[in-house]
XYZ file of C-alpha atoms in Angstrom:
194
model
C -74.681 12.005 -40.417
C -72.162 12.031 -37.614
C -72.718 10.876 -34.103
C -70.663 13.759 -32.783
C -71.969 17.263 -32.353
C -70.081 20.455 -31.712
C -70.965 23.918 -30.598
C -69.996 26.932 -32.630
C -70.368 27.691 -36.277
C -72.368 25.348 -38.517
C -70.497 22.695 -40.449
C -69.544 23.461 -44.013
C -71.427 20.867 -46.083
C -68.897 21.243 -48.900
C -66.128 20.110 -46.552
C -68.270 17.249 -45.316
C -68.971 16.118 -48.893
C -65.299 16.520 -49.883
C -64.282 14.221 -47.032
C -66.884 11.599 -47.975
C -65.841 11.750 -51.640
C -62.154 11.488 -50.728
C -62.854 8.452 -48.553
C -64.791 6.728 -51.319
C -62.139 7.499 -53.921
C -59.286 6.241 -51.781
C -61.096 3.017 -50.899
C -61.619 2.340 -54.603
C -58.031 3.210 -55.536
C -56.054 1.839 -52.579
C -58.393 -0.395 -50.601
C -59.826 -0.005 -47.140
C -56.605 -0.546 -45.176
C -54.663 2.140 -47.049
C -57.457 4.696 -46.865
C -56.169 6.218 -43.630
C -57.611 9.300 -41.963
C -54.420 11.147 -42.937
C -54.768 10.130 -46.600
C -58.465 11.050 -46.626
C -57.759 14.446 -45.052
C -54.990 15.127 -47.572
C -57.189 14.147 -50.527
C -60.071 16.289 -49.208
C -57.782 19.259 -48.554
C -58.640 19.449 -44.856
C -56.886 18.814 -41.577
C -57.444 15.591 -39.662
C -59.254 17.611 -36.998
C -62.005 18.345 -39.547
C -62.551 14.601 -39.823
C -62.454 13.919 -36.093
C -64.997 16.671 -35.458
C -67.436 14.728 -37.638
C -66.556 11.058 -37.084
C -64.955 9.036 -34.315
C -62.564 7.442 -36.796
C -62.083 5.790 -40.146
C -64.682 2.993 -39.843
C -67.509 5.390 -39.040
C -66.417 7.744 -41.841
C -66.149 4.951 -44.418
C -69.512 3.542 -43.346
C -71.202 6.904 -43.867
C -69.434 7.474 -47.173
C -70.437 4.115 -48.648
C -73.443 2.648 -46.855
C -75.979 5.370 -46.133
C -77.254 6.304 -49.592
C -80.309 4.054 -49.216
C -81.492 6.381 -46.452
C -81.341 9.595 -48.477
C -83.965 9.044 -51.171
C -87.730 9.031 -50.863
C -89.299 6.175 -48.919
C -90.525 3.598 -51.433
C -94.296 3.690 -51.917
C -95.247 1.207 -54.621
C -98.700 0.531 -53.218
C -97.820 -2.895 -51.790
C -95.609 -4.110 -48.975
C -93.911 -6.582 -51.279
C -93.177 -3.829 -53.798
C -91.797 -1.532 -51.104
C -89.583 -4.242 -49.583
C -88.389 -5.158 -53.075
C -87.498 -1.505 -53.689
C -85.516 -1.391 -50.427
C -83.744 -4.624 -51.408
C -82.911 -3.177 -54.839
C -81.437 -0.062 -53.213
C -79.343 -2.211 -50.857
C -78.119 -4.303 -53.779
C -77.084 -1.156 -55.639
C -75.313 0.183 -52.541
C -73.493 -3.056 -51.681
C -72.357 -3.723 -55.245
C -70.469 -0.473 -55.854
C -66.701 -0.855 -56.333
C -66.052 1.092 -53.113
C -68.427 -1.069 -51.071
C -66.905 -4.285 -52.396
C -63.415 -2.985 -51.542
C -64.365 -1.741 -48.069
C -66.577 -4.493 -46.665
C -63.938 -6.985 -45.446
C -61.891 -4.390 -43.552
C -64.914 -2.522 -42.298
C -66.476 -5.700 -40.955
C -63.226 -6.609 -39.202
C -63.162 -3.189 -37.525
C -66.799 -3.542 -36.459
C -66.170 -7.038 -35.081
C -63.295 -5.737 -32.976
C -65.169 -2.785 -31.466
C -68.554 -3.319 -29.766
C -68.856 0.411 -29.046
C -68.449 1.188 -32.751
C -71.148 -1.369 -33.635
C -73.534 0.217 -31.143
C -72.698 3.689 -32.445
C -73.356 2.697 -36.052
C -76.655 1.010 -35.136
C -77.892 4.029 -33.193
C -76.640 6.797 -35.468
C -76.703 5.408 -38.983
C -79.307 2.675 -38.906
C -81.954 4.761 -37.131
C -83.015 6.514 -40.377
C -83.273 3.148 -42.159
C -85.423 1.820 -39.338
C -87.651 4.906 -39.508
C -88.130 4.374 -43.237
C -89.087 0.736 -42.709
C -91.493 1.662 -39.916
C -93.232 3.979 -42.402
C -93.410 1.179 -44.986
C -94.877 -1.286 -42.479
C -97.315 1.283 -41.057
C -98.669 1.872 -44.579
C -98.926 -1.884 -45.147
C -100.838 -2.284 -41.888
C -103.204 0.530 -42.905
C -103.816 -1.232 -46.248
C -104.626 -4.457 -44.396
C -101.519 -6.323 -45.585
C -100.226 -6.938 -42.046
C -101.593 -7.777 -38.640
C -99.623 -7.088 -35.495
C -96.122 -5.822 -35.016
C -93.064 -6.547 -37.113
C -89.483 -6.481 -35.814
C -88.292 -3.814 -38.253
C -84.640 -4.093 -37.206
C -84.712 -7.826 -37.884
C -86.258 -7.240 -41.320
C -83.494 -4.727 -42.121
C -80.842 -7.117 -40.813
C -82.342 -9.896 -42.933
C -82.330 -7.832 -46.105
C -78.866 -6.336 -45.597
C -77.449 -9.665 -44.435
C -78.796 -11.523 -47.433
C -77.480 -8.883 -49.826
C -74.088 -8.780 -48.110
C -73.733 -12.556 -47.999
C -74.864 -13.032 -51.594
C -72.773 -10.230 -53.104
C -69.961 -9.544 -50.657
C -69.120 -12.948 -49.270
C -70.071 -15.310 -52.067
C -69.330 -12.870 -54.877
C -72.482 -13.869 -56.719
C -73.417 -11.646 -59.652
C -76.097 -9.022 -59.289
C -79.244 -10.086 -61.108
C -82.471 -8.245 -61.737
C -84.358 -11.074 -60.016
C -82.488 -10.837 -56.688
C -84.436 -7.878 -55.265
C -87.742 -9.463 -56.286
C -86.769 -12.775 -54.694
C -85.778 -11.061 -51.439
C -88.997 -9.024 -51.400
C -91.048 -12.184 -51.860
C -89.128 -14.161 -49.216
C -89.231 -11.414 -46.575
C -92.914 -10.536 -47.014
C -93.899 -14.205 -46.948
C -91.772 -14.681 -43.835
C -93.571 -11.949 -41.908
C -96.982 -13.180 -42.981
C -97.962 -10.350 -45.306
C -101.170 -10.762 -47.291
């Protein structure tokens, strides 16, 4: 899901996937800093131009390779808001606890902190699908009578992802089966769900 578009022939999805897989593999093997665009291109068997046609640079590429899988599956529909939020939290926990994610987070966060344009680009391009999924979850909850009024969906996403990142990435706490349930309970209580 790149923020760049190009005219001409359609992108080869095999090349796109090969680049994402190469990025993930190199981050696991060498770490974020050593996973350069040149190394990723070499591992994927493509030229660097194939990467720059899809991504603005390494941080955007690594982010897509490691932190967008939550947005590709079906939208959780457990029948309750708490169940749906718990399912989203569980997916985030799974995503953030992979070896590649653990290896990439410190460097990726440093790159994001240093580049406000990159942060804005990631929020608009990559987080938009996550927001759309959460809007669907909250619309269903409202229709079931579990919510009144509006909910700041971006803040809910930030809360979930931030809690998962802090717990797993910063503190290095172990992943437990109870964590997703605890986050689902805390978030739904915090927004006043019935």
